Coordinates of C-alpha atoms and ligand atoms in Angstrom, one line a residue:
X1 CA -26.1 2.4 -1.9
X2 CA -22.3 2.5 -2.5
X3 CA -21.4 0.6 -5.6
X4 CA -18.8 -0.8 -3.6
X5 CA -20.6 -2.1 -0.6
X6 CA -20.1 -6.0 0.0
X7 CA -17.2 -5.9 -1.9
X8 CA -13.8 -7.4 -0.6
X9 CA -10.4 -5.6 0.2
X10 CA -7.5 -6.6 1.7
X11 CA -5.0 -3.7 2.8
X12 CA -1.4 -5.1 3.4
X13 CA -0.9 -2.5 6.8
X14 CA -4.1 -1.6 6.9
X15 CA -4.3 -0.6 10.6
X16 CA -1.7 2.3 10.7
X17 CA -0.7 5.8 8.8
X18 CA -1.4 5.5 4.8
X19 CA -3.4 1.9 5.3
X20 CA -5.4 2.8 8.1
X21 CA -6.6 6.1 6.3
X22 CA -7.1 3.4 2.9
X23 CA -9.5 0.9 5.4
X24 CA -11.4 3.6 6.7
X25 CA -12.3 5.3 3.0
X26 CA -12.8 1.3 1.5
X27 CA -14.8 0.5 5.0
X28 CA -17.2 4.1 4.4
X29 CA -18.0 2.7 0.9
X30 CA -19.6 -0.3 2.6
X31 CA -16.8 -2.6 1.4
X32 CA -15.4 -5.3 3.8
X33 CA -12.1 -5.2 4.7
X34 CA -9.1 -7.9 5.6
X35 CA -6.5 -6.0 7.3
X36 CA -2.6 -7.0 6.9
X37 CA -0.6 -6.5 9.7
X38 CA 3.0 -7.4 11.6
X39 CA 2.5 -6.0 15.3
X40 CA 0.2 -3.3 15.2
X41 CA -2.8 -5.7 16.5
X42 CA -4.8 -3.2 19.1
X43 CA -4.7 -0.7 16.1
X44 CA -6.3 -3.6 13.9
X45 CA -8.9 -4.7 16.7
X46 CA -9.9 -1.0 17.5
X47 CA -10.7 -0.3 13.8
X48 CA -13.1 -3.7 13.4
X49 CA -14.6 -2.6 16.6
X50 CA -15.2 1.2 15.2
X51 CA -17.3 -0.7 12.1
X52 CA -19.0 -3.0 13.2
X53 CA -21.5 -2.3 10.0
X54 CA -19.1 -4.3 7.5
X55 CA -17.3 -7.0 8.1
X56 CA -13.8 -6.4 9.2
X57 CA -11.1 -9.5 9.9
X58 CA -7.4 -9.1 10.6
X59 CA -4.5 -11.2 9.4
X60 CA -1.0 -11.4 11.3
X61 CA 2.1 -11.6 9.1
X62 CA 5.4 -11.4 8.1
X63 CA 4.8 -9.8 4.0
X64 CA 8.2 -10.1 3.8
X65 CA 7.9 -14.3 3.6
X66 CA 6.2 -16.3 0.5
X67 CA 4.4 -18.9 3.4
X68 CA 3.1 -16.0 5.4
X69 CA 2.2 -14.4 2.5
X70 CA 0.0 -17.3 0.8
X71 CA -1.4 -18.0 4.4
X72 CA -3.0 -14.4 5.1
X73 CA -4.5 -14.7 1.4
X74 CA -5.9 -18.7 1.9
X75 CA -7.3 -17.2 5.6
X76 CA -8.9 -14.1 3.6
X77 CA -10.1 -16.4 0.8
X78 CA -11.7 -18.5 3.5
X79 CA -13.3 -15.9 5.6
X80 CA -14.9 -13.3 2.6
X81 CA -14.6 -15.8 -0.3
X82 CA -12.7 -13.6 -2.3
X83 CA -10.8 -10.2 -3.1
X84 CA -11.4 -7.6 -5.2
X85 CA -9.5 -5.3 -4.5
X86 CA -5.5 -5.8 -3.3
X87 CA -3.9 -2.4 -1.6
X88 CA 0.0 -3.5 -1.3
X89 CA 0.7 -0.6 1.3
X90 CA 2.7 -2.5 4.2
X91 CA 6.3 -0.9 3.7
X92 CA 9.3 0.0 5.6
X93 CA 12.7 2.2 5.2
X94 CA 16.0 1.7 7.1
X95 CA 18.1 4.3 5.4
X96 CA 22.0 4.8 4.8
X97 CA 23.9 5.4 2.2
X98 CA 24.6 2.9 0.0
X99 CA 28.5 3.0 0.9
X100 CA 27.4 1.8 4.5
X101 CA 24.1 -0.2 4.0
X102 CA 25.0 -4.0 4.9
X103 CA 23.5 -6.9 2.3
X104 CA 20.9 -7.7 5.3
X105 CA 19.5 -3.5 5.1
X106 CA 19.0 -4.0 1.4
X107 CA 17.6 -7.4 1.4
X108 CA 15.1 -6.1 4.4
X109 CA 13.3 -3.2 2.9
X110 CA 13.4 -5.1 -0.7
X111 CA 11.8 -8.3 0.9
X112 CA 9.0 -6.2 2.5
X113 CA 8.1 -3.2 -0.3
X114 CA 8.6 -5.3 -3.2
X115 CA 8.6 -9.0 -2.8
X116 CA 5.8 -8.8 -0.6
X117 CA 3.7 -6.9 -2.9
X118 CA 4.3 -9.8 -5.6
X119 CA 3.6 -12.7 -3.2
X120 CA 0.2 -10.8 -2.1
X121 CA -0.7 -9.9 -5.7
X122 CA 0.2 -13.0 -7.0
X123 CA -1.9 -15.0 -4.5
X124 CA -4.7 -13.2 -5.4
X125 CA -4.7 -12.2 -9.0
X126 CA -6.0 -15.8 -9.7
X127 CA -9.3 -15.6 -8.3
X128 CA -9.7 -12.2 -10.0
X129 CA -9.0 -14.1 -13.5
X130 CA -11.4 -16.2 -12.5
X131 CA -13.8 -14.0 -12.1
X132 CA -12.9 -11.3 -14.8
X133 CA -12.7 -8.2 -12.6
X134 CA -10.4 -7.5 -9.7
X135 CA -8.4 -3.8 -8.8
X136 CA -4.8 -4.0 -7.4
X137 CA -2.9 -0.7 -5.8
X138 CA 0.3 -1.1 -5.3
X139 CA 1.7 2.4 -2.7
X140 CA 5.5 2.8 -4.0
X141 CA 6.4 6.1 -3.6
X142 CA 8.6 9.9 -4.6
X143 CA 11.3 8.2 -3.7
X144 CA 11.0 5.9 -6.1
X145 CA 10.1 8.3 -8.7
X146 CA 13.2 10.2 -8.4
X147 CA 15.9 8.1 -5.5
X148 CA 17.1 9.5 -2.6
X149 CA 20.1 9.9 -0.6
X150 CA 20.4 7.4 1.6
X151 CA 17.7 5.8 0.8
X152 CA 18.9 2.9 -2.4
X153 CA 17.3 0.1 -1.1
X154 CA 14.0 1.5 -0.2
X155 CA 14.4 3.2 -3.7
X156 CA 14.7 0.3 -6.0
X157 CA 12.0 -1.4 -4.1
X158 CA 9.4 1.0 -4.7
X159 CA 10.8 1.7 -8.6
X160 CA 10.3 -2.1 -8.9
X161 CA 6.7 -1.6 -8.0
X162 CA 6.4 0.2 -11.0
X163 CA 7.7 -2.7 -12.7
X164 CA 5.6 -4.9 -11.0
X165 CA 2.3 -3.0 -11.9
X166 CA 3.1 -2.1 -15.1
X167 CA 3.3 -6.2 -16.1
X168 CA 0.9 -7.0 -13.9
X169 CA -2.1 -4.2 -15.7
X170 CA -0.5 -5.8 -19.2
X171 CA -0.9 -9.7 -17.9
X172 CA -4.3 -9.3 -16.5
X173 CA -5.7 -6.5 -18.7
X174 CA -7.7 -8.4 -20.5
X175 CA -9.4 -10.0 -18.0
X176 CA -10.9 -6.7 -16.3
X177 CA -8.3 -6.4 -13.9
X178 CA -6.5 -2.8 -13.7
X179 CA -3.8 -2.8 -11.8
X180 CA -1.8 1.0 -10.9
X181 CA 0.6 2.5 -8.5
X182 CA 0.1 5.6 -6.2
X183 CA 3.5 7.4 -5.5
X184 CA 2.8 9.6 -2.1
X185 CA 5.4 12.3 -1.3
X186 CA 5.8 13.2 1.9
X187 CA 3.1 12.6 4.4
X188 CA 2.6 12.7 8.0
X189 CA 3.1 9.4 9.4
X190 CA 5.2 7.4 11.8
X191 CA 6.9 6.9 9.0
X192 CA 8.2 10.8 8.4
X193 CA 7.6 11.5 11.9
X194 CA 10.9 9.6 12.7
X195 CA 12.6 12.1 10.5
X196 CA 14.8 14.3 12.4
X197 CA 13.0 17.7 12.9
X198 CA 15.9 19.8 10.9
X199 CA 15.4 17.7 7.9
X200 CA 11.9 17.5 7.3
X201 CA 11.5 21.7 7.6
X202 CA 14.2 21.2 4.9
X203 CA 12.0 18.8 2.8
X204 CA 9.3 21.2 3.3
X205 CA 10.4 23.9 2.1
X206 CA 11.3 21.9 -0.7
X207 CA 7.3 21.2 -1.5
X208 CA 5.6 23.4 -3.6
X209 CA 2.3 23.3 -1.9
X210 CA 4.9 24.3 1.5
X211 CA 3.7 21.3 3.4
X212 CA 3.1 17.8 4.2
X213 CA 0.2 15.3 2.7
X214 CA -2.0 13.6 4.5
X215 CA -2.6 9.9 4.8
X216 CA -6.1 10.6 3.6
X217 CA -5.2 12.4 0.8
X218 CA -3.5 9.1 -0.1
X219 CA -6.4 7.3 0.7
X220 CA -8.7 9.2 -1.6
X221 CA -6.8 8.5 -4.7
X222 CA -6.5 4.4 -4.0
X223 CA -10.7 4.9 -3.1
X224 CA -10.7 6.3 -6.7
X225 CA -8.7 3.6 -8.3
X226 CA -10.8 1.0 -6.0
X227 CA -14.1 2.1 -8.0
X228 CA -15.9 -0.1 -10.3
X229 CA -16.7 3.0 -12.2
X230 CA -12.4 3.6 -13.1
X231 CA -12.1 0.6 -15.5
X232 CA -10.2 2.7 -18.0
X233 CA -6.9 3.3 -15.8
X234 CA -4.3 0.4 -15.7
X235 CA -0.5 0.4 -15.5
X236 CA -0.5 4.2 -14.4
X237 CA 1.6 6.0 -11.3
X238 CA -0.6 8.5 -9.7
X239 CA 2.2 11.2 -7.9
X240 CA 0.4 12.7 -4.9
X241 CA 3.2 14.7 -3.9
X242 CA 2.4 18.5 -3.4
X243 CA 4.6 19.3 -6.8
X244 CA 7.7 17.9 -5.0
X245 CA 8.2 16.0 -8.5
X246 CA 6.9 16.4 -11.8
Ligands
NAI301 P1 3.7 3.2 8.7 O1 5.1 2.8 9.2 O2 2.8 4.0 9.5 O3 2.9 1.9 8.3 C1 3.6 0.8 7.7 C2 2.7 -0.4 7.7 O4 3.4 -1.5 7.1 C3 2.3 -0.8 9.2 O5 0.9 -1.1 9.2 C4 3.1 -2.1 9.4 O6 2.4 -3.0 10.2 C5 3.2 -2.6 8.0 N1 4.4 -3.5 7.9 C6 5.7 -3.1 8.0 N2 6.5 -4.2 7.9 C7 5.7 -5.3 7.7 C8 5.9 -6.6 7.5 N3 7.1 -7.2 7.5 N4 4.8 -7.5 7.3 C9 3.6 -7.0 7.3 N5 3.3 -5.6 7.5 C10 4.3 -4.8 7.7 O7 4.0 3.8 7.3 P2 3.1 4.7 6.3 O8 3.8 6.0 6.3 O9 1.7 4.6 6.6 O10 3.5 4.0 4.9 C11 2.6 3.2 4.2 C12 3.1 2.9 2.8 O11 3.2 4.2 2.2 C13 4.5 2.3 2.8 O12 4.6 1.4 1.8 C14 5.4 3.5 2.6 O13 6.6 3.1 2.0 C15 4.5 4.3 1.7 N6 4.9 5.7 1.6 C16 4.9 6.5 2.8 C17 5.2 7.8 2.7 C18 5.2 8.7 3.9 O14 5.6 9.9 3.7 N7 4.7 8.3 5.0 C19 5.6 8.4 1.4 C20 5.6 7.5 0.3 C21 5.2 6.2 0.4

């Protein structure tokens, strides 16, 4: 039996691209799984009807908002009695320079990547405490490793992350709690797919493995991080990037 079986997740856009890949590795390990979503709902109810071995519930809301934020965790906390392990994974971009980019653009894509990673980790991290063990993963991202044209705001949200994680893993260390950041390149998504054709063979070539990740290459290193048995890694950025930065 999987040392993770009746365990707890919650994956903030768990039903779709990187967080759907995340549920279904967490799900195969026998853990339950709350699934975080904005709109994506037949996605979430197909993938709780695909397992019907664990127990898989799913939570509507805005990430970007404190209330919706603290509800989803109070509606988990009732449902599974706890969380053990947090993915923050639920992100958007909306990309133009920084010249053009309006106050709401930035404000958008910060509210959602960043804030909404605090509010979820911060409802959560109590009960962890608590109970002196607990794994958050927050997904930030290249981008935020190394910025990006056009792409500030959605930048300096997922650099925050490592901000966030690094206190975080320091605040609750002691307590058992790791806390660590996964920084994905590029990988085939909706996400990438909505970049224009011309510019992603230019990113590609770019690579040094010559291609795009997968979301389940993703999902393999937050399964690792997830384990009971990596106790000893907190406060680190794991680059799954094909070499694209080093
Ligand atoms: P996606 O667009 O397929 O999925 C994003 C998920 O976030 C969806 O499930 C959506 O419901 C959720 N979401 C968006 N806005 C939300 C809101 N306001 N409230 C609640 N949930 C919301 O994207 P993908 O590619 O799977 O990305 C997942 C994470 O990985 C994101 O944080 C993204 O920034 C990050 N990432 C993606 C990369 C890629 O190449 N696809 C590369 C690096 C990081």
């Amino acid at each position: 039996m999987s040392n993770m079986a009746g365990q707890v997740a919650l994956v903030t856009g768990g039903a779709r691209g990187i967080g759907l890949a995340i549920s279904q590795r967490l799900i195969r390990r026998g853990m339950n799984v709350a699934v975080g979503y904005s709109r994506d709902d037949a996605a979430a109810d197909r993938l709780r009807q695909e397992h019907p071995e664990v127990t898989i519930t799913l939570h509507q809301g805005n990430i970007a908002k404190a209330d919706d934020c603290a509800r989803v965790v109070d509606e988990v906390l009732e449902t599974h009695g706890r969380v053990d392990v947090l993915v923050n994974n639920a992100g958007v971009t909306v990309d133009k320079t920084a010249r053009r980019m309006t106050a709401e653009e930035w404000d958008h894509v910060i509210h959602i990547n960043l804030n909404g990673a605090f509010y979820m980790s911060s409802g959560v991290v109590q009960g962890m405490l608590d109970r002196g063990s607990g794994r958050i993963i927050n997904i930030s991202s290249v981008i935020g490793e190394k910025g990006n044209i056009g792409q500030a705001n959605y930048a300096s949200a997922k650099a925050g992350l490592f901000g966030l994680t690094k206190s975080l893993a320091l605040e609750t260390a002691r307590k058992g709690i790791t806390v660590n950041a996964v920084a994905p390149g590029f990988i085939e998504t909706e996400m990438v797919k909505a970049v224009p054709a011309e510019i992603l063979a230019g990113i590609v070539e770019q690579i040094p493995l010559s291609r795009l990740g997968t979301p389940d290459e993703v999902a393999r290193v937050v399964e690792f991080l997830a384990d009971p048995e990596s106790g000893y890694i907190t406060g680190a950025v794991y680059s799954i990037n094909g070499g694209l930065y080093m």
